[in-house]
């Protein structure tokens, strides 16, 4: 190949990487920016049931649920119909949905559009990451995915700040318009330079698996969101959770019986594959959930302005700008699993320290004590962040990159949705317990549950309306105690994940995918690496 052709090919790959990174910038902006905008949206639609805790929770969960539940299907479609085509359709749909969100006339319309935005995001991420896996090999692929992780971290880092500035100057609708700008740039400058690639052995979409998986996640998320307000013994809640369990079993049965499943469950027999899936689960609980619950507390309960909360959140997310690249350099001397496990252990210590710092409330000297723990959490979570995507494509042959990224990204994004729903429900339950202990007016359980649910979504005013006998300071103290207990639990969970990652991935040095063209060869690769 001539030097001129080499330069042209290099420029083309850079343009593709830039397009996928622009998409990776828009997705976290939609996530973290939406979380900061939730209190303002709640104030804008504060009539009737529009501003209920469940309705406000769907601002984030509708996006995450659609995003996570359809990633595997999007990966399959990318393999069959082309990574470039699926990426283009996804980023185009994301841009249109973002524009529509900026004009949403009601909270119901906004929630539905957030679901549509999540569907488009699934196509964009699955198609884009699979395209990168086809364009880059070896260490170049590792660097490309590390840059992708850093870009994703950039969106997470500055999402709260950008959202705060936009809300302060232009209102919450401008938050969604920003995502449309990033999507339009990726569509205009990156897609024309992509070349089409697909899996020649790909088959049709696993409709039965897709429908049962999506329905199972939807029922579970809906049930957990409704539980704080209705009670865990409510017929609707128990019915939804029971349906989720039945649908989950049906999904497993379907995937074990078809010739080419959407999710190859046999991969979970291998410790290395399980270890890779633990990484996004751990970062969900130690990092992602804080991007939602902390702004809700700071803005809704503690009374911070959106812009001030955004600047404070920078302590948590700023390490994502540099640490993933530093972690990639560390893999020259340490196994990626060791680097990841150490990072999760650091995040666990930071979570515990943050729980102690916030125990007395978020005002005054306590807020100064939160900076160090938040930096530790962000740095610890960032260490596996840039390594996870590269590890995820190492367990299948290059031709099945769509499946690999689909499985991993589904674990990451579906895990985020599940983690958010569970953490919000646990926080509401802990708050209700604390409110019951300090409530001397003996309010009924329904009022306590409603007040706790309102506090968990950052609505102090409505919580006070449900418990008029309690001063706002008592509500804040009960919420602060519950928040600290929650952080201690998250610290313990993160530490367990760190130890498991070290056990499963600690001895793995090589994490570049080996090419192969047959499922039989893929199974051989996985079997060999599982014994490593």
Short mmCIF file of C-alpha atoms in Angstrom, two decimals:
data_model
loop_
_atom_site.label_atom_id
_atom_site.label_comp_id
_atom_site.label_asym_id
_atom_site.label_seq_id
_atom_site.Cartn_x
_atom_site.Cartn_y
_atom_site.Cartn_z
CA UNK A 1 0.00 0.00 0.00
CA UNK A 2 1.43 3.41 -0.98
CA UNK A 3 2.06 6.13 1.65
CA UNK A 4 -0.76 8.18 0.11
CA UNK A 5 -3.22 5.32 0.52
CA UNK A 6 -1.93 4.75 4.05
CA UNK A 7 -2.63 8.39 4.93
CA UNK A 8 -6.07 8.22 3.33
CA UNK A 9 -6.94 5.03 5.23
CA UNK A 10 -5.67 6.51 8.48
CA UNK A 11 -7.74 9.68 7.97
CA UNK A 12 -10.83 7.60 7.22
CA UNK A 13 -10.40 5.58 10.42
CA UNK A 14 -9.86 8.72 12.45
CA UNK A 15 -13.10 10.15 11.04
CA UNK A 16 -14.99 6.96 11.95
CA UNK A 17 -13.56 6.99 15.45
CA UNK A 18 -14.50 10.66 15.80
CA UNK A 19 -18.08 9.95 14.70
CA UNK A 20 -18.53 7.10 17.17
CA UNK A 21 -16.95 9.21 19.92
CA UNK A 22 -19.36 12.06 19.15
CA UNK A 23 -22.22 9.60 19.58
CA UNK A 24 -20.60 8.39 22.79
CA UNK A 25 -20.52 12.02 23.94
CA UNK A 26 -24.22 12.56 23.23
CA UNK A 27 -25.46 9.44 25.06
CA UNK A 28 -24.10 10.29 28.53
CA UNK A 29 -25.17 13.91 28.07
CA UNK A 30 -28.71 12.60 27.62
CA UNK A 31 -28.33 10.50 30.75
CA UNK A 32 -26.57 12.77 33.26
CA UNK A 33 -28.10 15.95 31.87
CA UNK A 34 -31.57 14.48 32.18
CA UNK A 35 -30.92 13.61 35.81
CA UNK A 36 -29.95 17.19 36.66
CA UNK A 37 -32.99 18.49 34.77
CA UNK A 38 -35.47 16.23 36.63
CA UNK A 39 -36.29 18.69 39.47
CA UNK A 40 -36.87 21.51 36.95
CA UNK A 41 -39.05 19.24 34.83
CA UNK A 42 -40.99 18.26 37.94
CA UNK A 43 -41.65 21.92 38.71
CA UNK A 44 -42.75 22.57 35.14
CA UNK A 45 -45.27 19.70 35.16
CA UNK A 46 -46.31 19.85 38.80
CA UNK A 47 -50.06 19.42 38.25
CA UNK A 48 -52.10 16.30 38.95
CA UNK A 49 -50.22 13.01 38.69
CA UNK A 50 -47.70 14.49 36.28
CA UNK A 51 -45.26 15.31 39.03
CA UNK A 52 -45.62 12.04 40.95
CA UNK A 53 -42.42 10.22 42.02
CA UNK A 54 -43.08 7.35 39.58
CA UNK A 55 -43.64 9.74 36.66
CA UNK A 56 -40.43 11.63 37.44
CA UNK A 57 -38.45 8.38 37.77
CA UNK A 58 -39.42 7.47 34.22
CA UNK A 59 -37.54 10.51 32.89
CA UNK A 60 -34.36 8.53 33.44
CA UNK A 61 -35.67 4.97 33.51
CA UNK A 62 -37.63 5.14 30.22
CA UNK A 63 -34.38 6.02 28.44
CA UNK A 64 -32.29 3.41 30.25
CA UNK A 65 -34.88 0.65 29.93
CA UNK A 66 -35.30 1.03 26.17
CA UNK A 67 -31.57 1.51 25.74
CA UNK A 68 -30.53 -1.54 27.74
CA UNK A 69 -33.21 -4.00 26.70
CA UNK A 70 -32.66 -3.53 22.95
CA UNK A 71 -28.86 -3.43 22.76
CA UNK A 72 -28.49 -7.14 22.07
CA UNK A 73 -31.14 -6.96 19.36
CA UNK A 74 -29.38 -3.94 17.87
CA UNK A 75 -26.10 -5.87 17.85
CA UNK A 76 -27.76 -8.72 15.98
CA UNK A 77 -29.25 -6.31 13.44
CA UNK A 78 -25.84 -4.66 13.00
CA UNK A 79 -24.25 -8.03 12.27
CA UNK A 80 -26.89 -8.92 9.69
CA UNK A 81 -27.80 -5.65 7.97
CA UNK A 82 -24.57 -3.72 8.40
CA UNK A 83 -22.86 -1.80 11.21
CA UNK A 84 -22.78 1.46 9.23
CA UNK A 85 -26.49 1.29 8.41
CA UNK A 86 -27.58 0.55 11.96
CA UNK A 87 -25.30 3.26 13.36
CA UNK A 88 -26.65 5.83 10.90
CA UNK A 89 -30.27 4.96 11.66
CA UNK A 90 -29.57 5.04 15.38
CA UNK A 91 -27.79 8.38 15.51
CA UNK A 92 -30.35 9.91 13.16
CA UNK A 93 -33.23 8.70 15.33
CA UNK A 94 -31.46 9.93 18.45
CA UNK A 95 -31.10 13.40 16.93
CA UNK A 96 -34.77 13.59 15.96
CA UNK A 97 -35.92 12.32 19.36
CA UNK A 98 -33.73 14.91 21.11
CA UNK A 99 -35.31 17.71 19.07
CA UNK A 100 -38.79 16.40 19.90
CA UNK A 101 -37.90 16.21 23.61
CA UNK A 102 -37.01 19.89 23.58
CA UNK A 103 -40.60 20.57 22.47
CA UNK A 104 -42.41 18.01 24.68
CA UNK A 105 -45.82 19.39 25.79
CA UNK A 106 -46.29 17.12 28.81
CA UNK A 107 -44.42 14.76 31.12
CA UNK A 108 -46.15 11.76 29.53
CA UNK A 109 -44.98 12.82 26.08
CA UNK A 110 -41.51 13.44 27.45
CA UNK A 111 -41.35 9.94 29.00
CA UNK A 112 -42.47 8.33 25.74
CA UNK A 113 -39.94 10.32 23.76
CA UNK A 114 -37.23 9.31 26.22
CA UNK A 115 -38.07 5.68 25.44
CA UNK A 116 -37.80 6.43 21.71
CA UNK A 117 -34.48 8.14 22.35
CA UNK A 118 -33.27 5.02 24.18
CA UNK A 119 -34.20 2.79 21.25
CA UNK A 120 -32.20 4.98 18.89
CA UNK A 121 -29.29 5.11 21.34
CA UNK A 122 -29.17 1.30 21.38
CA UNK A 123 -28.80 1.19 17.60
CA UNK A 124 -26.15 3.94 17.61
CA UNK A 125 -24.01 2.33 20.31
CA UNK A 126 -24.25 -1.24 19.01
CA UNK A 127 -23.56 -0.27 15.41
CA UNK A 128 -20.80 2.18 16.30
CA UNK A 129 -18.81 -0.05 18.63
CA UNK A 130 -19.10 -3.02 16.25
CA UNK A 131 -17.83 -0.81 13.43
CA UNK A 132 -14.80 0.16 15.52
CA UNK A 133 -14.05 -3.50 16.21
CA UNK A 134 -13.95 -4.09 12.44
CA UNK A 135 -11.72 -1.10 11.68
CA UNK A 136 -9.05 -1.58 14.36
CA UNK A 137 -6.95 -4.56 15.47
CA UNK A 138 -4.57 -5.38 18.29
CA UNK A 139 -3.23 -2.48 20.33
CA UNK A 140 -4.86 0.03 17.97
CA UNK A 141 -8.23 -1.43 18.95
CA UNK A 142 -7.34 -1.14 22.63
CA UNK A 143 -6.40 2.52 22.16
CA UNK A 144 -9.56 3.19 20.16
CA UNK A 145 -11.82 1.71 22.81
CA UNK A 146 -9.90 3.51 25.54
CA UNK A 147 -10.53 6.79 23.72
CA UNK A 148 -14.18 5.80 23.37
CA UNK A 149 -14.39 5.20 27.11
CA UNK A 150 -12.70 8.53 27.79
CA UNK A 151 -15.16 10.31 25.50
CA UNK A 152 -18.05 8.63 27.25
CA UNK A 153 -16.52 9.83 30.51
CA UNK A 154 -16.26 13.34 29.08
CA UNK A 155 -20.02 13.37 28.57
CA UNK A 156 -20.59 12.08 32.07
CA UNK A 157 -18.12 14.57 33.54
CA UNK A 158 -19.49 17.71 31.96
CA UNK A 159 -23.09 16.60 31.54
CA UNK A 160 -24.18 17.95 34.95
CA UNK A 161 -22.28 21.22 34.46
CA UNK A 162 -23.62 21.76 30.95
CA UNK A 163 -27.13 20.88 32.09
CA UNK A 164 -26.86 23.28 35.01
CA UNK A 165 -25.69 26.12 32.79
CA UNK A 166 -28.41 25.49 30.22
CA UNK A 167 -31.17 25.26 32.83
CA UNK A 168 -29.93 28.42 34.53
CA UNK A 169 -29.77 30.40 31.27
CA UNK A 170 -32.24 28.81 28.84
CA UNK A 171 -34.39 26.33 30.77
CA UNK A 172 -34.53 22.53 30.91
CA UNK A 173 -35.60 22.09 27.27
CA UNK A 174 -32.17 23.26 26.11
CA UNK A 175 -30.62 20.20 27.80
CA UNK A 176 -32.18 17.88 25.22
CA UNK A 177 -31.41 20.18 22.31
CA UNK A 178 -27.69 19.83 23.12
CA UNK A 179 -27.81 16.10 22.44
CA UNK A 180 -29.33 16.81 19.04
CA UNK A 181 -26.32 18.97 18.11
CA UNK A 182 -23.80 16.22 18.94
CA UNK A 183 -25.88 13.64 17.09
CA UNK A 184 -26.17 15.80 14.00
CA UNK A 185 -22.40 16.31 13.88
CA UNK A 186 -21.76 12.56 14.09
CA UNK A 187 -24.32 11.93 11.36
CA UNK A 188 -22.93 14.56 9.02
CA UNK A 189 -19.18 14.05 9.32
CA UNK A 190 -18.65 10.45 10.37
CA UNK A 191 -21.23 8.27 8.65
CA UNK A 192 -20.20 9.17 5.05
CA UNK A 193 -16.66 7.91 5.78
CA UNK A 194 -17.75 4.58 7.25
CA UNK A 195 -17.54 1.46 5.14
CA UNK A 196 -20.20 -1.17 5.48
CA UNK A 197 -19.42 -4.46 7.26
CA UNK A 198 -21.58 -7.36 8.38
CA UNK A 199 -21.39 -10.92 9.62
CA UNK A 200 -21.83 -13.25 6.62
CA UNK A 201 -23.16 -15.96 8.95
CA UNK A 202 -25.70 -13.74 10.72
CA UNK A 203 -29.30 -14.89 10.88
CA UNK A 204 -32.56 -13.14 11.55
CA UNK A 205 -33.49 -11.31 14.71
CA UNK A 206 -34.43 -13.49 17.66
CA UNK A 207 -37.90 -12.00 18.08
CA UNK A 208 -39.00 -14.33 20.88
CA UNK A 209 -35.86 -13.64 22.88
CA UNK A 210 -36.02 -9.89 22.28
CA UNK A 211 -39.67 -9.62 23.32
CA UNK A 212 -39.35 -11.75 26.47
CA UNK A 213 -36.15 -10.00 27.56
CA UNK A 214 -37.63 -6.52 27.04
CA UNK A 215 -40.88 -7.48 28.76
CA UNK A 216 -39.03 -9.00 31.73
CA UNK A 217 -36.94 -5.84 32.21
CA UNK A 218 -39.98 -3.60 31.78
CA UNK A 219 -42.07 -5.47 34.34
CA UNK A 220 -39.22 -5.52 36.86
CA UNK A 221 -38.42 -1.83 36.45
CA UNK A 222 -42.06 -0.79 36.56
CA UNK A 223 -42.69 -2.87 39.68
CA UNK A 224 -39.66 -1.51 41.53
CA UNK A 225 -40.53 2.09 40.60
CA UNK A 226 -44.12 1.71 41.81
CA UNK A 227 -43.20 -0.14 45.03
CA UNK A 228 -42.19 2.88 47.19
CA UNK A 229 -45.52 4.64 46.66
CA UNK A 230 -47.85 1.63 46.55
CA UNK A 231 -46.05 -0.73 48.93
CA UNK A 232 -44.23 -3.96 48.17
CA UNK A 233 -47.30 -6.05 49.01
CA UNK A 234 -49.50 -4.17 46.54
CA UNK A 235 -51.16 -6.48 43.99
CA UNK A 236 -49.83 -4.51 41.01
CA UNK A 237 -46.27 -4.54 42.34
CA UNK A 238 -46.23 -8.25 43.19
CA UNK A 239 -47.89 -9.06 39.87
CA UNK A 240 -45.28 -7.12 37.92
CA UNK A 241 -42.36 -8.68 39.78
CA UNK A 242 -43.87 -12.15 39.38
CA UNK A 243 -44.41 -11.57 35.68
CA UNK A 244 -40.79 -10.41 35.40
CA UNK A 245 -39.58 -13.68 36.94
CA UNK A 246 -41.76 -15.79 34.62
CA UNK A 247 -40.66 -13.85 31.54
CA UNK A 248 -37.02 -14.10 32.60
CA UNK A 249 -37.30 -17.89 32.84
CA UNK A 250 -39.01 -17.95 29.44
CA UNK A 251 -36.15 -15.91 27.97
CA UNK A 252 -33.56 -18.37 29.30
CA UNK A 253 -35.57 -21.32 27.95
CA UNK A 254 -35.85 -19.70 24.51
CA UNK A 255 -32.16 -18.81 24.30
CA UNK A 256 -31.04 -22.35 25.18
CA UNK A 257 -33.19 -23.94 22.45
CA UNK A 258 -32.64 -21.88 19.31
CA UNK A 259 -29.75 -22.46 16.91
CA UNK A 260 -28.28 -18.96 17.06
CA UNK A 261 -29.52 -17.10 20.13
CA UNK A 262 -29.38 -13.39 20.75
CA UNK A 263 -27.57 -14.17 24.01
CA UNK A 264 -25.25 -17.17 24.02
CA UNK A 265 -25.82 -18.34 27.59
CA UNK A 266 -23.10 -20.99 27.31
CA UNK A 267 -20.52 -18.20 27.58
CA UNK A 268 -21.44 -17.76 31.23
CA UNK A 269 -19.77 -21.09 31.96
CA UNK A 270 -16.39 -19.42 31.63
CA UNK A 271 -15.01 -17.40 34.55
CA UNK A 272 -13.35 -14.81 32.32
CA UNK A 273 -16.60 -13.97 30.55
CA UNK A 274 -18.41 -13.66 33.90
CA UNK A 275 -15.63 -11.41 35.17
CA UNK A 276 -16.02 -9.08 32.20
CA UNK A 277 -19.77 -8.77 32.84
CA UNK A 278 -19.13 -7.93 36.50
CA UNK A 279 -17.26 -4.76 35.55
CA UNK A 280 -20.25 -2.76 34.26
CA UNK A 281 -22.42 -4.09 37.09
CA UNK A 282 -19.92 -2.80 39.65
CA UNK A 283 -19.54 0.62 37.99
CA UNK A 284 -23.33 0.94 37.87
CA UNK A 285 -23.64 0.64 41.63
CA UNK A 286 -20.52 2.58 42.62
CA UNK A 287 -20.70 5.41 40.09
CA UNK A 288 -23.65 5.63 37.69
CA UNK A 289 -26.37 5.69 40.36
CA UNK A 290 -24.62 8.60 42.09
CA UNK A 291 -24.92 10.66 38.90
CA UNK A 292 -28.69 10.53 39.45
CA UNK A 293 -29.30 10.40 43.20
CA UNK A 294 -26.70 13.01 44.18
CA UNK A 295 -28.10 15.81 41.96
CA UNK A 296 -31.61 14.97 43.18
CA UNK A 297 -30.42 15.38 46.75
CA UNK A 298 -28.37 18.51 46.18
CA UNK A 299 -31.00 20.33 44.10
CA UNK A 300 -34.27 19.01 45.46
CA UNK A 301 -33.52 18.40 49.14
CA UNK A 302 -30.55 20.63 49.98
CA UNK A 303 -31.67 23.58 47.83
CA UNK A 304 -28.65 23.97 45.55
CA UNK A 305 -29.05 25.67 42.19
CA UNK A 306 -28.62 23.36 39.20
CA UNK A 307 -25.39 25.04 38.16
CA UNK A 308 -23.90 24.77 41.66
CA UNK A 309 -24.83 21.11 41.87
CA UNK A 310 -23.30 20.57 38.44
CA UNK A 311 -19.98 22.04 39.50
CA UNK A 312 -19.94 19.90 42.63
CA UNK A 313 -20.69 16.77 40.58
CA UNK A 314 -17.55 17.52 38.58
CA UNK A 315 -15.52 16.13 41.51
CA UNK A 316 -17.19 12.77 40.90
CA UNK A 317 -17.00 12.67 37.13
CA UNK A 318 -13.85 14.65 36.20
CA UNK A 319 -11.51 11.65 36.75
CA UNK A 320 -13.22 10.03 33.75
CA UNK A 321 -11.32 12.48 31.55
CA UNK A 322 -7.83 11.15 32.28
CA UNK A 323 -7.92 7.99 34.39
CA UNK A 324 -9.13 5.58 31.64
CA UNK A 325 -6.11 6.43 29.49
CA UNK A 326 -3.81 6.08 32.50
CA UNK A 327 -5.35 2.70 33.27
CA UNK A 328 -4.70 1.58 29.69
CA UNK A 329 -1.02 2.44 30.18
CA UNK A 330 -0.93 0.42 33.39
CA UNK A 331 -1.89 -2.70 31.45
CA UNK A 332 1.67 -2.79 30.12
CA UNK A 333 2.72 -4.05 33.54
CA UNK A 334 -0.47 -5.33 35.16
CA UNK A 335 -3.29 -7.52 33.90
CA UNK A 336 -6.43 -5.52 33.02
CA UNK A 337 -8.35 -7.46 35.64
CA UNK A 338 -5.90 -6.40 38.35
CA UNK A 339 -6.15 -2.75 37.31
CA UNK A 340 -9.94 -2.99 37.29
CA UNK A 341 -10.14 -4.74 40.65
CA UNK A 342 -7.87 -2.18 42.30
CA UNK A 343 -10.00 0.62 40.88
CA UNK A 344 -13.22 -0.89 42.23
CA UNK A 345 -11.64 -1.31 45.67
CA UNK A 346 -10.69 2.40 45.64
CA UNK A 347 -14.26 3.29 44.68
CA UNK A 348 -15.61 1.18 47.55
CA UNK A 349 -13.45 3.08 50.04
CA UNK A 350 -14.63 6.37 48.53
CA UNK A 351 -18.29 5.34 48.87
CA UNK A 352 -17.86 4.53 52.53
CA UNK A 353 -16.05 7.82 53.17
CA UNK A 354 -18.74 9.76 51.29
CA UNK A 355 -21.42 8.15 53.45
CA UNK A 356 -19.62 9.39 56.57
CA UNK A 357 -19.16 12.89 55.13
CA UNK A 358 -22.84 13.24 54.19
CA UNK A 359 -24.28 11.82 57.37
CA UNK A 360 -24.88 15.23 58.90
CA UNK A 361 -26.34 16.84 55.77
CA UNK A 362 -24.80 18.49 52.74
CA UNK A 363 -24.40 22.04 54.05
CA UNK A 364 -21.43 23.82 55.61
CA UNK A 365 -18.21 21.98 56.46
CA UNK A 366 -19.65 18.60 55.43
CA UNK A 367 -19.73 19.59 51.78
CA UNK A 368 -15.98 20.26 51.88
CA UNK A 369 -15.41 16.77 53.20
CA UNK A 370 -17.22 15.25 50.21
CA UNK A 371 -14.71 16.38 47.56
CA UNK A 372 -12.02 13.81 48.43
CA UNK A 373 -14.40 10.81 48.58
CA UNK A 374 -16.09 11.86 45.34
CA UNK A 375 -12.73 12.11 43.58
CA UNK A 376 -11.83 8.65 44.90
CA UNK A 377 -15.09 7.17 43.64
CA UNK A 378 -14.67 8.75 40.22
CA UNK A 379 -11.03 7.70 39.88
CA UNK A 380 -11.71 4.17 41.09
CA UNK A 381 -14.65 3.67 38.72
CA UNK A 382 -12.67 5.18 35.84
CA UNK A 383 -9.90 2.58 36.07
CA UNK A 384 -11.99 -0.27 34.59
CA UNK A 385 -14.07 2.14 32.49
CA UNK A 386 -11.69 2.40 29.55
CA UNK A 387 -10.73 -1.27 29.68
CA UNK A 388 -14.19 -2.83 29.73
CA UNK A 389 -15.08 -2.38 26.06
CA UNK A 390 -11.80 -3.85 24.85
CA UNK A 391 -12.18 -6.81 27.18
CA UNK A 392 -15.73 -7.40 26.00
CA UNK A 393 -14.74 -8.11 22.38
CA UNK A 394 -12.03 -10.59 23.40
CA UNK A 395 -14.42 -13.46 24.09
CA UNK A 396 -15.81 -13.95 20.58
CA UNK A 397 -14.30 -13.93 17.07
CA UNK A 398 -14.02 -10.68 15.18
CA UNK A 399 -16.95 -11.53 12.90
CA UNK A 400 -19.28 -11.71 15.91
CA UNK A 401 -18.28 -8.31 17.27
CA UNK A 402 -21.89 -7.15 17.13
CA UNK A 403 -22.94 -9.95 19.48
CA UNK A 404 -20.02 -9.31 21.83
CA UNK A 405 -20.66 -5.60 22.16
CA UNK A 406 -24.39 -6.24 22.34
CA UNK A 407 -24.05 -8.62 25.30
CA UNK A 408 -21.61 -6.41 27.15
CA UNK A 409 -23.43 -3.16 26.45
CA UNK A 410 -26.71 -4.76 27.50
CA UNK A 411 -25.15 -5.77 30.81
CA UNK A 412 -23.88 -2.24 31.23
CA UNK A 413 -26.99 -0.28 30.26
CA UNK A 414 -29.65 -2.70 31.50
CA UNK A 415 -27.64 -2.91 34.71
CA UNK A 416 -27.76 0.87 34.99
CA UNK A 417 -31.53 0.88 34.66
CA UNK A 418 -31.98 -1.93 37.16
CA UNK A 419 -29.48 -0.37 39.56
CA UNK A 420 -31.22 3.02 39.41
CA UNK A 421 -34.65 1.49 40.06
CA UNK A 422 -33.36 -0.66 42.93
CA UNK A 423 -31.31 2.11 44.56
CA UNK A 424 -34.23 4.55 44.39
CA UNK A 425 -36.54 1.97 45.96
CA UNK A 426 -34.05 1.11 48.71
CA UNK A 427 -33.46 4.80 49.44
CA UNK A 428 -37.21 5.38 49.73
CA UNK A 429 -37.59 2.36 52.03
CA UNK A 430 -34.71 3.46 54.27
CA UNK A 431 -36.07 6.99 54.39
CA UNK A 432 -39.52 5.72 55.33
CA UNK A 433 -38.01 3.76 58.20
CA UNK A 434 -36.15 6.83 59.46
CA UNK A 435 -39.26 9.00 59.11
CA UNK A 436 -41.29 6.49 61.07
CA UNK A 437 -38.75 6.64 63.89
CA UNK A 438 -38.81 10.46 64.18
CA UNK A 439 -42.50 11.02 63.40
CA UNK A 440 -44.25 11.96 66.63
CA UNK A 441 -47.53 12.83 64.94
CA UNK A 442 -48.09 9.15 64.15
CA UNK A 443 -48.90 9.64 60.48
CA UNK A 444 -50.27 6.60 58.71
CA UNK A 445 -48.01 4.31 56.70
CA UNK A 446 -49.38 5.66 53.42
CA UNK A 447 -48.36 9.21 54.24
CA UNK A 448 -44.90 8.06 55.35
CA UNK A 449 -44.46 6.08 52.13
CA UNK A 450 -45.50 9.01 49.96
CA UNK A 451 -43.23 11.41 51.82
CA UNK A 452 -40.29 9.00 51.55
CA UNK A 453 -40.92 8.48 47.84
CA UNK A 454 -41.00 12.25 47.30
CA UNK A 455 -37.72 12.70 49.17
CA UNK A 456 -36.10 9.94 47.12
CA UNK A 457 -36.91 11.92 43.96
CA UNK A 458 -35.68 15.21 45.46
CA UNK A 459 -39.07 16.77 46.20
CA UNK A 460 -38.79 18.20 49.72
CA UNK A 461 -41.80 20.49 49.36
CA UNK A 462 -44.22 17.68 48.56
CA UNK A 463 -42.71 15.50 51.28
CA UNK A 464 -43.42 18.25 53.79
CA UNK A 465 -47.00 18.46 52.53
CA UNK A 466 -47.51 14.76 53.29
CA UNK A 467 -46.03 15.14 56.80
CA UNK A 468 -46.98 18.65 57.92
CA UNK A 469 -46.17 17.81 61.52
CA UNK A 470 -42.46 17.38 60.81
CA UNK A 471 -40.17 20.36 60.17
CA UNK A 472 -38.07 20.41 57.02
CA UNK A 473 -34.90 19.93 59.08
CA UNK A 474 -36.21 16.63 60.45
CA UNK A 475 -37.05 15.44 56.95
CA UNK A 476 -33.55 16.32 55.76
CA UNK A 477 -31.94 14.53 58.71
CA UNK A 478 -33.96 11.36 58.15
CA UNK A 479 -33.10 11.44 54.45
CA UNK A 480 -29.40 12.07 55.18
CA UNK A 481 -29.23 9.07 57.53
CA UNK A 482 -30.91 6.85 54.93
CA UNK A 483 -28.55 8.15 52.25
CA UNK A 484 -25.50 7.28 54.36
CA UNK A 485 -26.75 3.75 55.00
CA UNK A 486 -27.36 3.34 51.27
CA UNK A 487 -23.79 4.42 50.46
CA UNK A 488 -22.40 1.94 52.99
CA UNK A 489 -24.34 -0.85 51.29
CA UNK A 490 -23.10 0.23 47.86
CA UNK A 491 -19.53 0.25 49.21
CA UNK A 492 -19.88 -3.35 50.40
CA UNK A 493 -21.36 -4.45 47.07
CA UNK A 494 -18.58 -2.74 45.12
CA UNK A 495 -15.90 -4.38 47.25
CA UNK A 496 -17.42 -7.82 46.64
CA UNK A 497 -17.36 -7.14 42.90
CA UNK A 498 -13.72 -6.02 43.14
CA UNK A 499 -12.70 -9.29 44.76
CA UNK A 500 -14.63 -11.31 42.17
CA UNK A 501 -13.02 -9.39 39.30
CA UNK A 502 -9.56 -10.06 40.73
CA UNK A 503 -10.41 -13.75 41.01
CA UNK A 504 -11.83 -14.09 37.49
CA UNK A 505 -9.62 -11.69 35.52
CA UNK A 506 -6.53 -11.19 37.65
CA UNK A 507 -4.32 -13.49 35.59
CA UNK A 508 -5.56 -12.40 32.17
CA UNK A 509 -2.98 -10.36 30.29
CA UNK A 510 -4.03 -10.69 26.66
CA UNK A 511 -7.39 -9.12 25.83
CA UNK A 512 -7.32 -8.66 22.08
CA UNK A 513 -9.87 -10.62 20.08
CA UNK A 514 -8.59 -13.43 17.90
CA UNK A 515 -10.25 -13.60 14.50
CA UNK A 516 -12.23 -16.61 13.49
CA UNK A 517 -15.03 -17.29 11.09
CA UNK A 518 -16.96 -20.12 12.69
CA UNK A 519 -18.97 -20.54 15.88
CA UNK A 520 -17.01 -23.73 16.58
CA UNK A 521 -13.73 -21.81 16.58
CA UNK A 522 -15.33 -19.15 18.79
CA UNK A 523 -16.21 -21.80 21.36
CA UNK A 524 -12.61 -23.07 21.24
CA UNK A 525 -11.23 -19.58 21.92
CA UNK A 526 -13.59 -19.04 24.82
CA UNK A 527 -12.77 -22.48 26.25
CA UNK A 528 -9.04 -21.82 26.09
CA UNK A 529 -9.37 -18.39 27.72
CA UNK A 530 -11.70 -19.71 30.35
CA UNK A 531 -8.90 -21.99 31.51
CA UNK A 532 -6.43 -19.09 31.70
#
